[in-house]
């Protein structure tokens, strides 16, 4: 009330000058538009009024009546040009077409305001019917005839002066109206601020257009190709490159919000702009909380940089345009509520620096957006170029051939006037007869003065002054409502909300049916599962993976150490046999001194323990941890499958997470030095103190010899081929090479039989003797390399057999060893394997403690890190959690969410009505 009281003088002045303002052409246009809105709202409430109803068509004739009444000056001028007789006939036809106003009683409610409106309309029509227009024409016909005669110069001058006076009066009225509009805008801002303050005091509710914009974002994610579901309206701004389409959007938004370039393609991704009314002129991105003040040039510049940066980020490497939508909201006083999508401009050819498929990508993107059957196509055409050079009109006419949802906007008309365009061409453009396309409406606008730094207010003032003073558009009578971006934005907004009301309930019904179908599919295909989407399934897998680490900590000490000991020996046995034991044992046969064995063993064991053994042991411990984890995981999965407690859809994700965590896991570096010291100290102790350890060492030594002897026998058999027994009973045969190697083997075994303590080396005389013997017996020459290769395996088997026989003998001689205090030389090999076995046992114990005390905690932490990373990576989740069960739940949840938003929006829309 305080706000209305402070504005009371303004309202009083408006009422006093009501008759004065009604004479203005623009005011009459606004009055006509207001009545149209009243009729439209009444039509929406009453289902009996349909567009194809003949009675409704007659009802809308009253709008044309008012338009004709308020523009009688055009009728008079037209009658003067056409002649009194034709105007009289035209008037008579028009008079006969006036409708009966009895239908007003059904439309308007029975109250004082409605009765006043009804009485006024009836009196206007009755007055028009009582006018004897023929007498008026007879009275002014002589004057008009004289004025039209070339010799009547005085009358022509008077007529020109009268026309000039009419134009001046119109300009004067227009200024008064602009002044009133500014005051009304200020009053509207105060009311919005007051309303906004009240809303802040209670729970904040989203505006209708914001609800609709969020709904479009949801639908865009659900059906980006507009093929099945997303058929809700939005305004698609499309045009040739540099035709001024972005400038049109900026004029509607009343701010320079987009980056600009001289002839360069700046719009590289779709930009969805939601326009709404608000007390402050601000802009905000969908995914950001920051608001840009559009009244400050510094923040406008930052906004343009942000838009440009977001466009570059959406474009992948090697491409020039992107399909990823950039969403932003622009609020401000006086803005028409609607949703516009600015698309990249249509190009004719690809220039250097662009991707080769840029032209086709833009066309496909534009076609996809326009294929939405309820999208309003705002087709921008450069008015300063020939219509034949347009690319966009052909594309639009293919998508919307009947022009049921297309609005053509002619830009840069000031340049067209400078190029001496004629009025007939302008009339053809704005009437729709020039371009090879149809449209709902045709508009002419100006969106710039030639300088990209000009403000929106200065451009609007320039636009209005141009259309007032332009000779080109002054000659085109009756198109004033098709000029300026202000009229364009109001027309587009009206069309937008009309289509929204017509389609939103149908869209809601469509999603109801889709939801029912999806729920039926789930009940039939997955009856025993909960409806868990991809994120919920991921969280379920997270808990199960972390539980596996807990289960790993429950493994017994003996299980860990047995596994570690076995893997340690498998990892170091080859080095022990080939690099330490056999070289030391061969040295005993060569020197006949057992002291050299211990010396060589001590040196090599110490060197190995200092350089390679600790790192090798840690790697083996890491492998054991990994294998134990996976083995336990598989056992649990098999058990759960038997109990039908597992979810197979999670298996791929769990395995991928475990593998990634194990790949990242590394042993603590400080454990390496500690392990080195322990292993060196253990290997230095050669004394076997009790019989139990002696038997363990002897058994370990015997099993090692047996295993190596078995491996050597296999290699030798593969070299010499099958035996005579196998040839006779299994029908096997030898190759020539195998026969030759078998003959060499026979000669070498005879050599070792004659000298069991032979060294591991063959003298030259022995090699020549064997070669000559083979040549004499078989007549086949033999290479020295063949003899050496066969000798390696033959002597190796002979050595293992001899050592195994000795080990079996000394296995039960612990008492002799104990009596000699470990000085008996024949026990040197038992001592070596005792030292190695004890080192393995101690190392396994250290590694087990490190695993249970430190490594499991670190692995648990790394699993959490991997899970956290994957939870933020939608692409990875989609890759690891796949199948119809997952996609069906997500689709169902999406449909439910969209349906709820549609119902909320419909409810808010009905309240606004």
PDB file of C-alpha atoms in Angstrom, residues 406-575:
ATOM      1  CA  UNK A 406       8.977 -20.570 -37.403  1.00  0.00           C
ATOM      2  CA  UNK A 407       9.506 -16.841 -36.870  1.00  0.00           C
ATOM      3  CA  UNK A 408      11.683 -14.999 -39.397  1.00  0.00           C
ATOM      4  CA  UNK A 409      13.764 -12.121 -38.048  1.00  0.00           C
ATOM      5  CA  UNK A 410      15.345  -9.665 -40.489  1.00  0.00           C
ATOM      6  CA  UNK A 411      18.464  -8.039 -38.997  1.00  0.00           C
ATOM      7  CA  UNK A 412      20.664  -5.119 -40.104  1.00  0.00           C
ATOM      8  CA  UNK A 413      17.768  -3.347 -41.838  1.00  0.00           C
ATOM      9  CA  UNK A 414      19.532  -0.025 -41.347  1.00  0.00           C
ATOM     10  CA  UNK A 415      22.236  -1.270 -43.686  1.00  0.00           C
ATOM     11  CA  UNK A 416      19.526  -2.370 -46.098  1.00  0.00           C
ATOM     12  CA  UNK A 417      18.239   1.200 -46.279  1.00  0.00           C
ATOM     13  CA  UNK A 418      21.759   2.481 -46.906  1.00  0.00           C
ATOM     14  CA  UNK A 419      21.956   0.005 -49.786  1.00  0.00           C
ATOM     15  CA  UNK A 420      18.865   1.703 -51.279  1.00  0.00           C
ATOM     16  CA  UNK A 421      16.540  -1.246 -50.802  1.00  0.00           C
ATOM     17  CA  UNK A 422      13.026  -0.526 -52.063  1.00  0.00           C
ATOM     18  CA  UNK A 423       9.843  -0.660 -50.032  1.00  0.00           C
ATOM     19  CA  UNK A 424       8.308  -3.411 -52.160  1.00  0.00           C
ATOM     20  CA  UNK A 425      11.155  -5.744 -51.230  1.00  0.00           C
ATOM     21  CA  UNK A 426      10.704  -4.953 -47.539  1.00  0.00           C
ATOM     22  CA  UNK A 427       6.975  -5.581 -47.797  1.00  0.00           C
ATOM     23  CA  UNK A 428       7.660  -8.912 -49.516  1.00  0.00           C
ATOM     24  CA  UNK A 429      10.069  -9.943 -46.782  1.00  0.00           C
ATOM     25  CA  UNK A 430       7.757  -8.998 -43.923  1.00  0.00           C
ATOM     26  CA  UNK A 431       4.744 -10.526 -45.650  1.00  0.00           C
ATOM     27  CA  UNK A 432       6.551 -13.794 -46.282  1.00  0.00           C
ATOM     28  CA  UNK A 433       6.446 -13.790 -50.063  1.00  0.00           C
ATOM     29  CA  UNK A 434      10.151 -13.276 -50.776  1.00  0.00           C
ATOM     30  CA  UNK A 435      11.888 -16.163 -48.969  1.00  0.00           C
ATOM     31  CA  UNK A 436      11.160 -19.775 -49.984  1.00  0.00           C
ATOM     32  CA  UNK A 437       9.730 -20.537 -46.544  1.00  0.00           C
ATOM     33  CA  UNK A 438       6.653 -19.920 -44.441  1.00  0.00           C
ATOM     34  CA  UNK A 439       6.556 -18.556 -40.923  1.00  0.00           C
ATOM     35  CA  UNK A 440       4.215 -17.632 -38.094  1.00  0.00           C
ATOM     36  CA  UNK A 441       5.505 -14.082 -38.109  1.00  0.00           C
ATOM     37  CA  UNK A 442       8.043 -11.800 -39.747  1.00  0.00           C
ATOM     38  CA  UNK A 443       9.988  -9.126 -37.875  1.00  0.00           C
ATOM     39  CA  UNK A 444      12.573  -6.470 -38.713  1.00  0.00           C
ATOM     40  CA  UNK A 445      15.087  -5.458 -36.014  1.00  0.00           C
ATOM     41  CA  UNK A 446      18.340  -3.606 -35.516  1.00  0.00           C
ATOM     42  CA  UNK A 447      20.844  -5.138 -33.114  1.00  0.00           C
ATOM     43  CA  UNK A 448      23.853  -2.847 -33.489  1.00  0.00           C
ATOM     44  CA  UNK A 449      25.255   0.420 -34.733  1.00  0.00           C
ATOM     45  CA  UNK A 450      28.508  -0.940 -36.125  1.00  0.00           C
ATOM     46  CA  UNK A 451      30.486  -0.862 -32.888  1.00  0.00           C
ATOM     47  CA  UNK A 452      30.503  -3.977 -30.713  1.00  0.00           C
ATOM     48  CA  UNK A 453      31.106  -1.849 -27.596  1.00  0.00           C
ATOM     49  CA  UNK A 454      27.780  -0.004 -27.910  1.00  0.00           C
ATOM     50  CA  UNK A 455      25.423  -0.516 -24.989  1.00  0.00           C
ATOM     51  CA  UNK A 456      22.042  -2.193 -25.330  1.00  0.00           C
ATOM     52  CA  UNK A 457      20.198   0.989 -24.329  1.00  0.00           C
ATOM     53  CA  UNK A 458      21.929   3.037 -27.005  1.00  0.00           C
ATOM     54  CA  UNK A 459      21.141   0.375 -29.626  1.00  0.00           C
ATOM     55  CA  UNK A 460      17.467   0.298 -28.582  1.00  0.00           C
ATOM     56  CA  UNK A 461      17.263   4.082 -28.840  1.00  0.00           C
ATOM     57  CA  UNK A 462      18.946   3.956 -32.238  1.00  0.00           C
ATOM     58  CA  UNK A 463      16.545   1.227 -33.351  1.00  0.00           C
ATOM     59  CA  UNK A 464      13.427   3.168 -32.324  1.00  0.00           C
ATOM     60  CA  UNK A 465      14.658   6.397 -33.912  1.00  0.00           C
ATOM     61  CA  UNK A 466      15.491   4.571 -37.132  1.00  0.00           C
ATOM     62  CA  UNK A 467      12.047   3.010 -37.519  1.00  0.00           C
ATOM     63  CA  UNK A 468      10.385   6.373 -36.727  1.00  0.00           C
ATOM     64  CA  UNK A 469      12.351   8.324 -39.292  1.00  0.00           C
ATOM     65  CA  UNK A 470      13.063   5.664 -41.910  1.00  0.00           C
ATOM     66  CA  UNK A 471      11.526   6.469 -45.286  1.00  0.00           C
ATOM     67  CA  UNK A 472      11.827   2.819 -46.243  1.00  0.00           C
ATOM     68  CA  UNK A 473       9.574   1.591 -43.438  1.00  0.00           C
ATOM     69  CA  UNK A 474       7.379   4.695 -43.392  1.00  0.00           C
ATOM     70  CA  UNK A 475       6.175   3.748 -46.837  1.00  0.00           C
ATOM     71  CA  UNK A 476       5.292   0.236 -45.624  1.00  0.00           C
ATOM     72  CA  UNK A 477       1.973   0.932 -43.917  1.00  0.00           C
ATOM     73  CA  UNK A 478       0.608  -1.523 -41.357  1.00  0.00           C
ATOM     74  CA  UNK A 479       3.855  -3.226 -40.254  1.00  0.00           C
ATOM     75  CA  UNK A 480       4.552  -1.240 -37.090  1.00  0.00           C
ATOM     76  CA  UNK A 481       3.871  -4.316 -34.915  1.00  0.00           C
ATOM     77  CA  UNK A 482       6.539  -6.212 -36.874  1.00  0.00           C
ATOM     78  CA  UNK A 483       9.330  -3.773 -36.009  1.00  0.00           C
ATOM     79  CA  UNK A 484      11.815  -3.545 -33.085  1.00  0.00           C
ATOM     80  CA  UNK A 485      13.210  -6.234 -30.825  1.00  0.00           C
ATOM     81  CA  UNK A 486      10.698  -5.247 -28.157  1.00  0.00           C
ATOM     82  CA  UNK A 487       7.770  -6.377 -30.297  1.00  0.00           C
ATOM     83  CA  UNK A 488       9.762  -9.435 -31.349  1.00  0.00           C
ATOM     84  CA  UNK A 489      10.459 -10.552 -27.765  1.00  0.00           C
ATOM     85  CA  UNK A 490       6.811 -10.120 -26.750  1.00  0.00           C
ATOM     86  CA  UNK A 491       5.621 -12.097 -29.763  1.00  0.00           C
ATOM     87  CA  UNK A 492       8.127 -14.888 -29.186  1.00  0.00           C
ATOM     88  CA  UNK A 493       7.234 -15.053 -25.497  1.00  0.00           C
ATOM     89  CA  UNK A 494       3.511 -15.267 -26.296  1.00  0.00           C
ATOM     90  CA  UNK A 495       4.129 -18.045 -28.808  1.00  0.00           C
ATOM     91  CA  UNK A 496       6.437 -19.843 -26.392  1.00  0.00           C
ATOM     92  CA  UNK A 497       3.991 -19.959 -23.474  1.00  0.00           C
ATOM     93  CA  UNK A 498       1.097 -20.841 -25.752  1.00  0.00           C
ATOM     94  CA  UNK A 499       2.986 -23.909 -26.992  1.00  0.00           C
ATOM     95  CA  UNK A 500       4.080 -24.768 -23.444  1.00  0.00           C
ATOM     96  CA  UNK A 501       0.464 -24.844 -22.245  1.00  0.00           C
ATOM     97  CA  UNK A 502      -0.576 -26.920 -25.228  1.00  0.00           C
ATOM     98  CA  UNK A 503       2.147 -29.581 -24.865  1.00  0.00           C
ATOM     99  CA  UNK A 504       3.129 -29.950 -21.219  1.00  0.00           C
ATOM    100  CA  UNK A 505       0.168 -32.102 -20.151  1.00  0.00           C
ATOM    101  CA  UNK A 506       0.611 -34.340 -23.181  1.00  0.00           C
ATOM    102  CA  UNK A 507       4.270 -34.687 -22.218  1.00  0.00           C
ATOM    103  CA  UNK A 508       3.295 -35.669 -18.673  1.00  0.00           C
ATOM    104  CA  UNK A 509       0.928 -38.364 -19.988  1.00  0.00           C
ATOM    105  CA  UNK A 510       3.714 -39.705 -22.182  1.00  0.00           C
ATOM    106  CA  UNK A 511       6.030 -40.094 -19.197  1.00  0.00           C
ATOM    107  CA  UNK A 512       3.303 -41.774 -17.168  1.00  0.00           C
ATOM    108  CA  UNK A 513       2.992 -44.429 -19.858  1.00  0.00           C
ATOM    109  CA  UNK A 514       6.779 -44.788 -20.077  1.00  0.00           C
ATOM    110  CA  UNK A 515       7.055 -45.231 -16.323  1.00  0.00           C
ATOM    111  CA  UNK A 516       4.383 -47.932 -16.319  1.00  0.00           C
ATOM    112  CA  UNK A 517       6.169 -49.833 -19.100  1.00  0.00           C
ATOM    113  CA  UNK A 518       9.521 -49.695 -17.306  1.00  0.00           C
ATOM    114  CA  UNK A 519       8.062 -50.807 -13.980  1.00  0.00           C
ATOM    115  CA  UNK A 520       6.354 -53.732 -15.718  1.00  0.00           C
ATOM    116  CA  UNK A 521       9.623 -54.753 -17.368  1.00  0.00           C
ATOM    117  CA  UNK A 522      11.427 -54.689 -13.997  1.00  0.00           C
ATOM    118  CA  UNK A 523       8.783 -56.843 -12.276  1.00  0.00           C
ATOM    119  CA  UNK A 524       8.933 -59.435 -15.026  1.00  0.00           C
ATOM    120  CA  UNK A 525      12.721 -59.639 -15.461  1.00  0.00           C
ATOM    121  CA  UNK A 526      14.248 -58.837 -12.052  1.00  0.00           C
ATOM    122  CA  UNK A 527      11.654 -59.758  -9.409  1.00  0.00           C
ATOM    123  CA  UNK A 528      14.088 -60.692  -6.604  1.00  0.00           C
ATOM    124  CA  UNK A 529      16.366 -57.645  -6.844  1.00  0.00           C
ATOM    125  CA  UNK A 530      16.032 -54.236  -5.259  1.00  0.00           C
ATOM    126  CA  UNK A 531      15.790 -51.245  -7.574  1.00  0.00           C
ATOM    127  CA  UNK A 532      19.366 -50.017  -7.094  1.00  0.00           C
ATOM    128  CA  UNK A 533      20.825 -47.579  -9.585  1.00  0.00           C
ATOM    129  CA  UNK A 534      24.479 -47.446 -10.612  1.00  0.00           C
ATOM    130  CA  UNK A 535      25.543 -45.260  -7.680  1.00  0.00           C
ATOM    131  CA  UNK A 536      23.754 -47.447  -5.142  1.00  0.00           C
ATOM    132  CA  UNK A 537      25.282 -50.587  -6.647  1.00  0.00           C
ATOM    133  CA  UNK A 538      28.689 -48.950  -6.452  1.00  0.00           C
ATOM    134  CA  UNK A 539      28.230 -48.237  -2.754  1.00  0.00           C
ATOM    135  CA  UNK A 540      27.215 -51.854  -2.203  1.00  0.00           C
ATOM    136  CA  UNK A 541      30.366 -53.030  -3.980  1.00  0.00           C
ATOM    137  CA  UNK A 542      32.440 -50.594  -1.906  1.00  0.00           C
ATOM    138  CA  UNK A 543      31.331 -52.261   1.325  1.00  0.00           C
ATOM    139  CA  UNK A 544      32.031 -55.749   0.006  1.00  0.00           C
ATOM    140  CA  UNK A 545      35.520 -54.841  -1.235  1.00  0.00           C
ATOM    141  CA  UNK A 546      36.500 -53.266   2.080  1.00  0.00           C
ATOM    142  CA  UNK A 547      35.187 -56.329   3.890  1.00  0.00           C
ATOM    143  CA  UNK A 548      37.615 -58.464   1.884  1.00  0.00           C
ATOM    144  CA  UNK A 549      40.521 -56.656   3.552  1.00  0.00           C
ATOM    145  CA  UNK A 550      38.979 -57.394   6.928  1.00  0.00           C
ATOM    146  CA  UNK A 551      38.706 -61.079   5.984  1.00  0.00           C
ATOM    147  CA  UNK A 552      42.349 -61.026   4.880  1.00  0.00           C
ATOM    148  CA  UNK A 553      43.393 -59.903   8.347  1.00  0.00           C
ATOM    149  CA  UNK A 554      41.715 -63.007   9.790  1.00  0.00           C
ATOM    150  CA  UNK A 555      44.077 -65.399   7.993  1.00  0.00           C
ATOM    151  CA  UNK A 556      46.094 -67.448  10.527  1.00  0.00           C
ATOM    152  CA  UNK A 557      49.798 -66.934  11.204  1.00  0.00           C
ATOM    153  CA  UNK A 558      50.667 -70.466  10.054  1.00  0.00           C
ATOM    154  CA  UNK A 559      48.809 -69.989   6.751  1.00  0.00           C
ATOM    155  CA  UNK A 560      50.723 -66.781   6.064  1.00  0.00           C
ATOM    156  CA  UNK A 561      54.136 -68.221   6.942  1.00  0.00           C
ATOM    157  CA  UNK A 562      53.605 -71.498   5.057  1.00  0.00           C
ATOM    158  CA  UNK A 563      52.599 -69.569   1.959  1.00  0.00           C
ATOM    159  CA  UNK A 564      55.486 -67.127   2.300  1.00  0.00           C
ATOM    160  CA  UNK A 565      58.055 -69.891   2.921  1.00  0.00           C
ATOM    161  CA  UNK A 566      56.920 -71.883  -0.109  1.00  0.00           C
ATOM    162  CA  UNK A 567      56.983 -68.846  -2.369  1.00  0.00           C
ATOM    163  CA  UNK A 568      60.357 -67.696  -1.010  1.00  0.00           C
ATOM    164  CA  UNK A 569      61.981 -71.050  -1.773  1.00  0.00           C
ATOM    165  CA  UNK A 570      60.382 -71.149  -5.236  1.00  0.00           C
ATOM    166  CA  UNK A 571      61.764 -67.682  -5.870  1.00  0.00           C
ATOM    167  CA  UNK A 572      65.352 -68.289  -4.651  1.00  0.00           C
ATOM    168  CA  UNK A 573      65.861 -72.025  -5.239  1.00  0.00           C
ATOM    169  CA  UNK A 574      67.237 -71.608  -8.754  1.00  0.00           C
ATOM    170  CA  UNK A 575      69.850 -69.126  -7.551  1.00  0.00           C
TER     171      UNK A 575
END
